[in-house]
Every structure is written in C-alpha cells, then in structure tokens.
Coordinates of C-alpha atoms in Angstrom, one line a residue:
M59 CA -11.3 69.1 25.6
R60 CA -14.1 66.9 24.3
K61 CA -13.4 68.3 20.9
N62 CA -9.5 68.2 20.8
L63 CA -9.5 64.9 21.7
L64 CA -12.4 64.2 18.8
I65 CA -10.0 65.7 16.2
I66 CA -7.2 63.8 17.2
A67 CA -8.8 60.2 16.9
V68 CA -10.1 61.1 13.8
V69 CA -6.4 62.1 12.5
A70 CA -5.1 58.9 14.1
I71 CA -7.8 56.7 12.5
A72 CA -7.0 58.2 9.0
G73 CA -3.2 57.8 9.5
Y74 CA -3.5 54.2 10.4
L75 CA -6.3 53.4 7.2
V76 CA -3.7 55.7 5.0
G77 CA -0.4 53.4 6.3
V78 CA -2.5 50.1 5.8
E79 CA -3.1 50.9 2.1
S80 CA 0.3 52.1 1.6
A81 CA 1.8 48.9 3.3
K82 CA -0.5 46.6 0.8
S83 CA 0.7 48.3 -1.8
R84 CA 4.0 47.7 -1.5
G85 CA 3.7 44.0 -0.9
K86 CA 5.2 43.4 -4.6
N87 CA 7.8 45.5 -4.2
Y88 CA 9.2 44.0 -1.1
E89 CA 9.3 40.5 -3.1
D90 CA 11.1 41.9 -5.8
L91 CA 13.7 43.3 -3.5
R92 CA 14.1 40.0 -1.4
H93 CA 14.8 38.4 -4.6
Q94 CA 17.3 41.0 -5.8
L95 CA 19.1 40.7 -2.4
E96 CA 18.8 37.0 -2.4
R97 CA 20.7 37.1 -5.8
L98 CA 23.0 39.5 -4.7
W99 CA 24.1 37.4 -1.5
T100 CA 24.4 34.4 -3.7
D101 CA 26.7 35.7 -6.3
P102 CA 30.0 34.4 -6.4
E103 CA 32.1 37.8 -7.3
A104 CA 29.8 39.0 -4.1
R105 CA 30.7 36.2 -1.6
K106 CA 34.3 37.1 -3.0
S107 CA 33.8 40.7 -2.6
R108 CA 33.0 39.9 1.2
K109 CA 35.6 37.6 2.1
R110 CA 38.1 40.0 1.2
M111 CA 36.5 43.0 3.2
A112 CA 36.1 40.7 6.0
K113 CA 39.8 39.9 5.8
N114 CA 40.7 43.3 5.5
A115 CA 38.6 44.1 8.7
R116 CA 40.6 41.6 10.3
K117 CA 44.1 43.0 9.3
S118 CA 43.3 46.5 10.3
L119 CA 41.9 45.4 13.7
E120 CA 45.1 43.2 14.5
R121 CA 46.9 46.5 13.7
A122 CA 44.9 48.6 15.5
R123 CA 45.3 46.6 18.7
K124 CA 48.8 46.1 18.3
N125 CA 49.4 50.2 17.8
F126 CA 47.1 50.5 20.8
L127 CA 48.8 48.1 23.0
G128 CA 51.8 48.7 21.9
S129 CA 53.1 45.3 21.3

C-alpha cells in the first residue's frame, strides 16, 4: 500500500512540474493570441458582421416566438 501511494505521489509531482514548464513556455503565445483577438474585436468589418448577426438572431427569435405562441 505504501509503495502504491509513493508511486502515485511521484507521478503527481512529475505531472505538476511538466505542466508548470509547459505553461511558462506558452506565455508569449498567449500574448500574441490576445493581441490578435483584440485586433479582430476592434476591426470595423468585424463589428459590422457582429451587428448583422445579432440583428438576424433577434429576428429569428421573434419569428420562433410568434410561431410557438401562435400569434
């Protein structure tokens, strides 16, 4: 029993250390991704597209509500 517990503890510690190293190496990629998302969010064409999609979603919701309620 002790041996199994020791093996589990060693594997857990090794997994933690590998995860920490992996997270450190991804730090720069996270910043790049954040900047790309920010640029996409502030793009005028993307804003127009989001507005258009929201408008279509509202219209679809209203149509579905009318069909469901029968009014």
